[in-house]
PDB file of C-alpha atoms in Angstrom:
ATOM      1  CA  MET A 726      15.956  20.586  41.232  1.00 55.00           C
ATOM      2  CA  ASN A 727      13.446  18.864  43.553  1.00 54.00           C
ATOM      3  CA  LYS A 728      12.210  15.325  42.984  1.00 51.00           C
ATOM      4  CA  SER A 729       8.677  16.455  42.017  1.00 52.00           C
ATOM      5  CA  SER A 730       9.931  18.680  39.191  1.00 53.00           C
ATOM      6  CA  LEU A 731      12.279  15.956  38.009  1.00 47.00           C
ATOM      7  CA  ARG A 732       9.437  13.404  37.894  1.00 52.00           C
ATOM      8  CA  ARG A 733       7.214  15.785  35.907  1.00 54.00           C
ATOM      9  CA  ALA A 734       9.957  16.486  33.360  1.00 49.00           C
ATOM     10  CA  LEU A 735      10.857  12.826  32.949  1.00 45.00           C
ATOM     11  CA  SER A 736       7.170  11.884  32.669  1.00 47.00           C
ATOM     12  CA  ALA A 737       6.600  14.377  29.835  1.00 47.00           C
ATOM     13  CA  THR A 738       9.715  13.121  28.068  1.00 45.00           C
ATOM     14  CA  ALA A 739       8.638   9.477  28.423  1.00 43.00           C
ATOM     15  CA  ILE A 740       5.134  10.181  27.085  1.00 42.00           C
ATOM     16  CA  ALA A 741       6.528  11.994  24.045  1.00 41.00           C
ATOM     17  CA  GLY A 742       9.037   9.217  23.430  1.00 43.00           C
ATOM     18  CA  GLY A 743       6.295   6.599  23.726  1.00 42.00           C
ATOM     19  CA  THR A 744       4.139   8.488  21.238  1.00 38.00           C
ATOM     20  CA  ALA A 745       7.006   8.590  18.743  1.00 38.00           C
ATOM     21  CA  ALA A 746       7.608   4.852  19.182  1.00 37.00           C
ATOM     22  CA  LEU A 747       3.933   4.048  18.601  1.00 34.00           C
ATOM     23  CA  MET A 748       3.917   6.207  15.470  1.00 35.00           C
ATOM     24  CA  MET A 749       6.935   4.347  14.125  1.00 36.00           C
ATOM     25  CA  ALA A 750       5.180   1.034  14.784  1.00 35.00           C
ATOM     26  CA  GLY A 751       2.144   2.308  12.911  1.00 34.00           C
ATOM     27  CA  LEU A 752       4.289   3.252   9.922  1.00 33.00           C
ATOM     28  CA  ALA A 753       5.813  -0.210   9.843  1.00 35.00           C
ATOM     29  CA  GLY A 754       2.372  -1.810   9.820  1.00 37.00           C
ATOM     30  CA  ALA A 755       1.028   0.504   7.116  1.00 36.00           C
ATOM     31  CA  SER A 756       3.819  -0.415   4.710  1.00 46.00           C
ATOM     32  CA  ALA A 757       3.348  -4.171   5.118  1.00 69.00           C
ATOM     33  CA  HIS A 758       0.591  -4.679   2.530  1.00 80.00           C
ATOM     34  CA  VAL A 759       0.833  -5.422  -1.167  1.00 90.00           C
ATOM     35  CA  SER A 760      -0.453  -2.110  -2.518  1.00 92.00           C
ATOM     36  CA  VAL A 761      -1.400  -0.507  -5.824  1.00 95.00           C
ATOM     37  CA  ASN A 762      -1.106   3.065  -7.022  1.00 95.00           C
ATOM     38  CA  PRO A 763      -2.528   4.228 -10.383  1.00 96.00           C
ATOM     39  CA  ASP A 764      -1.076   7.136 -12.298  1.00 95.00           C
ATOM     40  CA  LYS A 765      -4.689   7.966 -13.189  1.00 95.00           C
ATOM     41  CA  THR A 766      -8.144   6.640 -12.278  1.00 96.00           C
ATOM     42  CA  THR A 767     -10.328   8.378 -14.864  1.00 96.00           C
ATOM     43  CA  ALA A 768     -13.028   6.168 -16.370  1.00 95.00           C
ATOM     44  CA  ASN A 769     -12.337   4.887 -19.899  1.00 92.00           C
ATOM     45  CA  SER A 770      -8.648   5.829 -19.714  1.00 94.00           C
ATOM     46  CA  TYR A 771      -5.428   3.853 -19.874  1.00 95.00           C
ATOM     47  CA  ALA A 772      -3.681   3.707 -16.518  1.00 97.00           C
ATOM     48  CA  LEU A 773      -0.386   2.424 -15.171  1.00 98.00           C
ATOM     49  CA  LEU A 774      -0.945   0.465 -11.958  1.00 98.00           C
ATOM     50  CA  THR A 775       2.132   0.150  -9.746  1.00 98.00           C
ATOM     51  CA  PHE A 776       1.986  -2.779  -7.330  1.00 97.00           C
ATOM     52  CA  GLY A 777       4.282  -2.448  -4.347  1.00 95.00           C
ATOM     53  CA  VAL A 778       5.781  -5.728  -3.131  1.00 93.00           C
ATOM     54  CA  PRO A 779       6.467  -5.456   0.614  1.00 85.00           C
ATOM     55  CA  HIS A 780       8.579  -7.591   2.901  1.00 80.00           C
ATOM     56  CA  GLY A 781       8.244 -11.337   2.506  1.00 80.00           C
ATOM     57  CA  CYS A 782       6.298 -13.788   4.651  1.00 85.00           C
ATOM     58  CA  ASP A 783       7.838 -12.939   8.023  1.00 82.00           C
ATOM     59  CA  THR A 784      11.559 -13.452   7.336  1.00 87.00           C
ATOM     60  CA  SER A 785      11.154 -15.475   4.127  1.00 93.00           C
ATOM     61  CA  GLY A 786      11.903 -13.885   0.727  1.00 95.00           C
ATOM     62  CA  THR A 787       9.179 -13.386  -1.895  1.00 96.00           C
ATOM     63  CA  THR A 788       9.398 -15.762  -4.874  1.00 97.00           C
ATOM     64  CA  LYS A 789       6.177 -15.110  -6.807  1.00 97.00           C
ATOM     65  CA  LEU A 790       3.325 -12.607  -7.042  1.00 97.00           C
ATOM     66  CA  THR A 791       0.057 -13.644  -8.710  1.00 98.00           C
ATOM     67  CA  ILE A 792      -2.190 -10.671  -9.480  1.00 98.00           C
ATOM     68  CA  ASN A 793      -5.822 -11.532 -10.252  1.00 98.00           C
ATOM     69  CA  LEU A 794      -7.541  -9.073 -12.561  1.00 98.00           C
ATOM     70  CA  PRO A 795     -11.131  -8.052 -11.747  1.00 97.00           C
ATOM     71  CA  GLU A 796     -13.861  -9.207 -14.145  1.00 94.00           C
ATOM     72  CA  GLU A 797     -14.280  -5.635 -15.396  1.00 94.00           C
ATOM     73  CA  LEU A 798     -10.866  -5.841 -17.083  1.00 96.00           C
ATOM     74  CA  THR A 799     -10.231  -7.982 -20.139  1.00 95.00           C
ATOM     75  CA  ASP A 800      -6.477  -7.551 -20.436  1.00 96.00           C
ATOM     76  CA  ALA A 801      -3.347  -6.039 -18.892  1.00 97.00           C
ATOM     77  CA  THR A 802       0.104  -5.347 -20.282  1.00 97.00           C
ATOM     78  CA  PRO A 803       2.904  -6.073 -17.805  1.00 98.00           C
ATOM     79  CA  THR A 804       5.948  -3.836 -17.648  1.00 96.00           C
ATOM     80  CA  VAL A 805       9.245  -5.712 -17.788  1.00 95.00           C
ATOM     81  CA  ASN A 806      11.124  -5.829 -14.489  1.00 97.00           C
ATOM     82  CA  PRO A 807      14.678  -7.224 -14.720  1.00 97.00           C
ATOM     83  CA  ASN A 808      14.312  -8.970 -11.359  1.00 97.00           C
ATOM     84  CA  TRP A 809      11.269 -11.003 -12.425  1.00 98.00           C
ATOM     85  CA  THR A 810       9.899 -13.158 -15.239  1.00 98.00           C
ATOM     86  CA  VAL A 811       6.269 -12.504 -16.146  1.00 98.00           C
ATOM     87  CA  GLU A 812       3.413 -14.583 -17.546  1.00 98.00           C
ATOM     88  CA  LYS A 813      -0.125 -13.718 -18.645  1.00 97.00           C
ATOM     89  CA  VAL A 814      -2.758 -16.324 -17.787  1.00 98.00           C
ATOM     90  CA  THR A 815      -5.870 -16.407 -19.975  1.00 97.00           C
ATOM     91  CA  GLN A 816      -9.375 -17.542 -19.105  1.00 96.00           C
ATOM     92  CA  THR A 817     -12.066 -18.829 -21.483  1.00 96.00           C
ATOM     93  CA  LEU A 818     -15.295 -16.959 -20.849  1.00 95.00           C
ATOM     94  CA  PRO A 819     -18.518 -18.930 -20.264  1.00 93.00           C
ATOM     95  CA  GLU A 820     -20.074 -16.863 -23.063  1.00 94.00           C
ATOM     96  CA  PRO A 821     -18.775 -14.175 -25.464  1.00 93.00           C
ATOM     97  CA  LYS A 822     -18.419 -10.717 -23.994  1.00 92.00           C
ATOM     98  CA  LYS A 823     -19.274  -7.657 -26.063  1.00 89.00           C
ATOM     99  CA  LEU A 824     -16.894  -4.733 -25.731  1.00 86.00           C
ATOM    100  CA  ALA A 825     -17.662  -1.013 -25.955  1.00 80.00           C
ATOM    101  CA  ASP A 826     -16.318  -0.832 -29.518  1.00 82.00           C
ATOM    102  CA  GLY A 827     -18.817  -3.461 -30.642  1.00 86.00           C
ATOM    103  CA  THR A 828     -16.390  -6.386 -30.884  1.00 90.00           C
ATOM    104  CA  SER A 829     -16.766  -9.585 -28.869  1.00 93.00           C
ATOM    105  CA  ILE A 830     -14.179 -11.679 -27.038  1.00 94.00           C
ATOM    106  CA  THR A 831     -14.237 -15.281 -25.836  1.00 95.00           C
ATOM    107  CA  LYS A 832     -11.098 -15.091 -23.678  1.00 96.00           C
ATOM    108  CA  ARG A 833      -9.664 -12.597 -21.219  1.00 96.00           C
ATOM    109  CA  THR A 834      -6.465 -12.176 -19.244  1.00 97.00           C
ATOM    110  CA  SER A 835      -7.350 -13.300 -15.738  1.00 97.00           C
ATOM    111  CA  GLN A 836      -3.958 -13.262 -14.008  1.00 98.00           C
ATOM    112  CA  ILE A 837      -0.525 -11.711 -14.255  1.00 98.00           C
ATOM    113  CA  VAL A 838       2.144 -13.876 -12.625  1.00 98.00           C
ATOM    114  CA  TYR A 839       5.526 -12.402 -11.713  1.00 98.00           C
ATOM    115  CA  THR A 840       8.187 -14.926 -10.644  1.00 98.00           C
ATOM    116  CA  ALA A 841      11.348 -13.655  -8.954  1.00 97.00           C
ATOM    117  CA  LYS A 842      14.633 -14.651 -10.592  1.00 98.00           C
ATOM    118  CA  ALA A 843      16.029 -14.694  -7.055  1.00 97.00           C
ATOM    119  CA  PRO A 844      13.957 -14.444  -3.853  1.00 96.00           C
ATOM    120  CA  LEU A 845      13.267 -10.823  -2.946  1.00 96.00           C
ATOM    121  CA  ASP A 846      15.059 -10.041   0.304  1.00 94.00           C
ATOM    122  CA  PRO A 847      12.387  -9.629   3.027  1.00 92.00           C
ATOM    123  CA  HIS A 848      14.065  -6.376   4.058  1.00 91.00           C
ATOM    124  CA  LEU A 849      13.705  -4.885   0.562  1.00 92.00           C
ATOM    125  CA  ARG A 850      10.802  -3.796  -1.635  1.00 92.00           C
ATOM    126  CA  ASP A 851      10.086  -3.873  -5.353  1.00 96.00           C
ATOM    127  CA  ALA A 852       7.476  -2.423  -7.728  1.00 96.00           C
ATOM    128  CA  LEU A 853       5.622  -4.173 -10.570  1.00 97.00           C
ATOM    129  CA  VAL A 854       3.694  -2.154 -13.157  1.00 98.00           C
ATOM    130  CA  LEU A 855       0.674  -3.092 -15.305  1.00 98.00           C
ATOM    131  CA  SER A 856      -0.963  -1.048 -18.054  1.00 98.00           C
ATOM    132  CA  VAL A 857      -4.761  -1.454 -18.144  1.00 97.00           C
ATOM    133  CA  LYS A 858      -7.809   0.129 -19.775  1.00 95.00           C
ATOM    134  CA  LEU A 859     -10.145   1.226 -17.009  1.00 96.00           C
ATOM    135  CA  PRO A 860     -13.921   0.679 -17.308  1.00 93.00           C
ATOM    136  CA  ASP A 861     -15.965   3.458 -18.887  1.00 90.00           C
ATOM    137  CA  THR A 862     -18.209   3.863 -15.843  1.00 90.00           C
ATOM    138  CA  ALA A 863     -17.073   5.861 -12.817  1.00 94.00           C
ATOM    139  CA  GLY A 864     -17.820   4.990  -9.212  1.00 93.00           C
ATOM    140  CA  LYS A 865     -16.653   1.380  -9.338  1.00 93.00           C
ATOM    141  CA  THR A 866     -13.883   0.058  -7.101  1.00 95.00           C
ATOM    142  CA  LEU A 867     -11.701  -2.554  -8.770  1.00 97.00           C
ATOM    143  CA  TYR A 868     -10.109  -5.191  -6.536  1.00 97.00           C
ATOM    144  CA  PHE A 869      -6.944  -7.103  -7.444  1.00 98.00           C
ATOM    145  CA  PRO A 870      -6.650 -10.138  -5.123  1.00 97.00           C
ATOM    146  CA  THR A 871      -2.936 -10.925  -5.000  1.00 97.00           C
ATOM    147  CA  LEU A 872      -1.182 -14.066  -3.794  1.00 97.00           C
ATOM    148  CA  GLN A 873       2.333 -13.519  -2.455  1.00 96.00           C
ATOM    149  CA  ASN A 874       4.393 -16.725  -2.395  1.00 97.00           C
ATOM    150  CA  CYS A 875       7.596 -16.878  -0.375  1.00 95.00           C
ATOM    151  CA  GLU A 876      10.407 -19.372   0.106  1.00 96.00           C
ATOM    152  CA  GLN A 877       8.459 -20.481   3.142  1.00 95.00           C
ATOM    153  CA  GLY A 878       4.763 -19.710   3.409  1.00 94.00           C
ATOM    154  CA  GLN A 879       2.482 -17.350   1.526  1.00 95.00           C
ATOM    155  CA  THR A 880       0.107 -14.436   2.101  1.00 93.00           C
ATOM    156  CA  ASN A 881      -3.147 -14.091   0.164  1.00 95.00           C
ATOM    157  CA  TRP A 882      -3.992 -10.399  -0.128  1.00 95.00           C
ATOM    158  CA  ALA A 883      -7.599 -11.101  -1.111  1.00 95.00           C
ATOM    159  CA  GLU A 884      -9.921  -9.705   1.551  1.00 95.00           C
ATOM    160  CA  ILE A 885     -12.618  -7.391   0.159  1.00 95.00           C
ATOM    161  CA  PRO A 886     -14.559  -5.183   2.591  1.00 93.00           C
ATOM    162  CA  LYS A 887     -18.274  -5.742   2.986  1.00 91.00           C
ATOM    163  CA  ASP A 888     -20.730  -2.857   2.700  1.00 87.00           C
ATOM    164  CA  GLY A 889     -19.932  -0.346   5.418  1.00 85.00           C
ATOM    165  CA  GLN A 890     -16.800  -2.155   6.550  1.00 88.00           C
ATOM    166  CA  ASP A 891     -13.589  -0.183   7.039  1.00 85.00           C
ATOM    167  CA  GLN A 892     -11.006  -1.539   4.628  1.00 80.00           C
ATOM    168  CA  HIS A 893      -8.235  -0.707   7.092  1.00 83.00           C
ATOM    169  CA  SER A 894      -9.696  -3.214   9.543  1.00 86.00           C
ATOM    170  CA  LEU A 895      -8.850  -6.107   7.201  1.00 91.00           C
ATOM    171  CA  LYS A 896      -5.753  -8.173   7.918  1.00 91.00           C
ATOM    172  CA  ALA A 897      -4.947  -8.948   4.272  1.00 92.00           C
ATOM    173  CA  PRO A 898      -6.862  -6.476   2.067  1.00 94.00           C
ATOM    174  CA  ALA A 899      -6.865  -6.867  -1.704  1.00 95.00           C
ATOM    175  CA  PRO A 900      -5.193  -3.967  -3.553  1.00 96.00           C
ATOM    176  CA  SER A 901      -7.862  -1.718  -5.035  1.00 95.00           C
ATOM    177  CA  VAL A 902      -8.409   1.236  -7.352  1.00 96.00           C
ATOM    178  CA  ALA A 903     -11.506   3.454  -7.386  1.00 96.00           C
ATOM    179  CA  VAL A 904     -12.544   4.547 -10.896  1.00 97.00           C
ATOM    180  CA  THR A 905     -13.356   8.263 -11.007  1.00 96.00           C
ATOM    181  CA  ALA A 906     -15.258  10.553 -13.359  1.00 94.00           C
ATOM    182  CA  ALA A 907     -13.264  12.720 -15.763  1.00 80.00           C
ATOM    183  CA  ASP A 908     -14.150  15.996 -13.992  1.00 65.00           C
ATOM    184  CA  ALA A 909     -13.157  14.524 -10.608  1.00 45.00           C
ATOM    185  CA  ALA A 910      -9.602  14.091 -11.854  1.00 41.00           C
ATOM    186  CA  ALA A 911      -9.343  17.481 -13.575  1.00 44.00           C
ATOM    187  CA  GLY A 912      -6.418  19.549 -12.400  1.00 39.00           C
ATOM    188  CA  ASP A 913      -4.834  16.600 -10.616  1.00 38.00           C
ATOM    189  CA  GLY A 914      -2.099  14.534 -12.226  1.00 35.00           C
ATOM    190  CA  HIS A 915      -3.460  11.396 -10.615  1.00 34.00           C
ATOM    191  CA  MET A 916      -5.923  10.270  -7.983  1.00 32.00           C
ATOM    192  CA  ALA A 917      -4.830   8.143  -5.040  1.00 34.00           C
ATOM    193  CA  ALA A 918      -5.780   4.488  -4.907  1.00 36.00           C
ATOM    194  CA  SER A 919      -7.958   3.396  -2.028  1.00 35.00           C
ATOM    195  CA  ILE A 920      -4.997   1.557  -0.546  1.00 34.00           C
ATOM    196  CA  SER A 921      -1.488   2.888  -0.247  1.00 37.00           C
ATOM    197  CA  SER A 922       0.556   4.847  -2.727  1.00 36.00           C
ATOM    198  CA  GLU A 923       3.557   3.077  -4.184  1.00 38.00           C
ATOM    199  CA  GLN A 924       5.986   4.713  -6.601  1.00 36.00           C
ATOM    200  CA  ALA A 925       9.215   2.740  -6.985  1.00 36.00           C
ATOM    201  CA  ALA A 926       9.540   1.958  -3.287  1.00 37.00           C
ATOM    202  CA  SER A 927       7.448   4.297  -1.159  1.00 36.00           C
ATOM    203  CA  VAL A 928       4.085   3.305   0.273  1.00 36.00           C
ATOM    204  CA  THR A 929       1.385   5.360   1.947  1.00 37.00           C
ATOM    205  CA  ASP A 930      -1.968   4.143   3.126  1.00 40.00           C
ATOM    206  CA  ASP A 931      -4.813   6.334   1.811  1.00 41.00           C
ATOM    207  CA  GLY A 932      -3.064   9.369   3.251  1.00 42.00           C
ATOM    208  CA  SER A 933      -2.828   7.713   6.655  1.00 41.00           C
ATOM    209  CA  GLN A 934       0.950   7.351   6.452  1.00 44.00           C
ATOM    210  CA  ALA A 935       1.252  11.071   5.828  1.00 43.00           C
ATOM    211  CA  ARG A 936      -0.873  11.589   8.934  1.00 43.00           C
ATOM    212  CA  SER A 937       1.356   9.110  10.768  1.00 44.00           C
ATOM    213  CA  TRP A 938       4.428  11.126   9.818  1.00 43.00           C
ATOM    214  CA  ALA A 939       2.694  14.241  11.126  1.00 46.00           C
ATOM    215  CA  GLY A 940       1.939  12.444  14.369  1.00 49.00           C
ATOM    216  CA  LEU A 941       5.506  11.203  14.585  1.00 44.00           C
ATOM    217  CA  ILE A 942       6.836  14.732  14.135  1.00 48.00           C
ATOM    218  CA  ALA A 943       4.438  15.924  16.835  1.00 49.00           C
ATOM    219  CA  GLY A 944       5.687  13.172  19.123  1.00 50.00           C
ATOM    220  CA  VAL A 945       9.310  14.085  18.530  1.00 44.00           C
ATOM    221  CA  ALA A 946       8.439  17.756  19.085  1.00 50.00           C
ATOM    222  CA  GLY A 947       6.832  16.782  22.373  1.00 50.00           C
ATOM    223  CA  LEU A 948      10.002  14.916  23.296  1.00 46.00           C
ATOM    224  CA  GLY A 949      12.007  18.067  22.673  1.00 50.00           C
ATOM    225  CA  LEU A 950       9.590  20.210  24.702  1.00 47.00           C
ATOM    226  CA  GLY A 951       9.759  17.775  27.599  1.00 51.00           C
ATOM    227  CA  GLY A 952      13.550  17.956  27.584  1.00 49.00           C
ATOM    228  CA  ALA A 953      13.452  21.740  27.321  1.00 49.00           C
ATOM    229  CA  ALA A 954      11.091  21.970  30.310  1.00 49.00           C
ATOM    230  CA  PHE A 955      13.501  19.823  32.321  1.00 47.00           C
ATOM    231  CA  PHE A 956      16.477  22.071  31.632  1.00 45.00           C
ATOM    232  CA  ARG A 957      14.487  25.322  32.152  1.00 52.00           C
ATOM    233  CA  SER A 958      13.299  24.115  35.549  1.00 52.00           C
ATOM    234  CA  ARG A 959      16.795  23.034  36.506  1.00 52.00           C
ATOM    235  CA  SER A 960      18.252  26.373  35.394  1.00 50.00           C
ATOM    236  CA  ALA A 961      15.625  28.331  37.338  1.00 47.00           C
ATOM    237  CA  LYS A 962      16.368  26.356  40.519  1.00 47.00           C
ATOM    238  CA  ALA A 963      20.091  26.894  40.094  1.00 47.00           C
ATOM    239  CA  SER A 964      19.461  30.645  39.760  1.00 47.00           C
ATOM    240  CA  VAL A 965      17.363  30.791  42.932  1.00 43.00           C
ATOM    241  CA  SER A 966      19.908  28.794  44.923  1.00 48.00           C
ATOM    242  CA  LYS A 967      22.536  31.406  44.057  1.00 48.00           C
TER     243      LYS A 967
END
């Protein structure tokens, strides 16, 4: 095999390998955020919101997660997690708030605080679940600014995109859920949250991780094709030399 053919084959293999490496880096970045996934997003329905707790602050384990509820919600029921203790923090409203059923409240649950019984290993993930009653009006995006405390340091997942701003451009986006109309959710068991999907331990990012996997597979396929081209060219040269 001549040097030119060898260079072309190795170049194709290197490009494919580089693409696969970049895709893997993208997957690692996509799974780094505190995320939320609802089992449903239909307006005026009860939903289970699963918050995915990612790696800690760099190499420091997570010790506490403080989830701030948006003003549209008046309460949330935490699901017990054996690895954490949980506390509901209440807020006195500046004036009584009238609910859809005609009753009025003077206090609301403003925060849910999960404290780890032992620091969560930065190489592991966990999931915390809240039950909430979604607002009765569709089209609203609910943001849940979340403070992640670690043994050393903290990360405040509280950035909210401005009008027209791409949420994926934020360094520390707040977990969010878009409330949908009843007919928009028909025929679908659940609608995706506007951030990543988290069920027990798996996170996607608005479908982007699925696209990343597709890109990764394409990269690996390219790697295989590059190697195949190398061996075909070498075989053809060997045949001619005979």
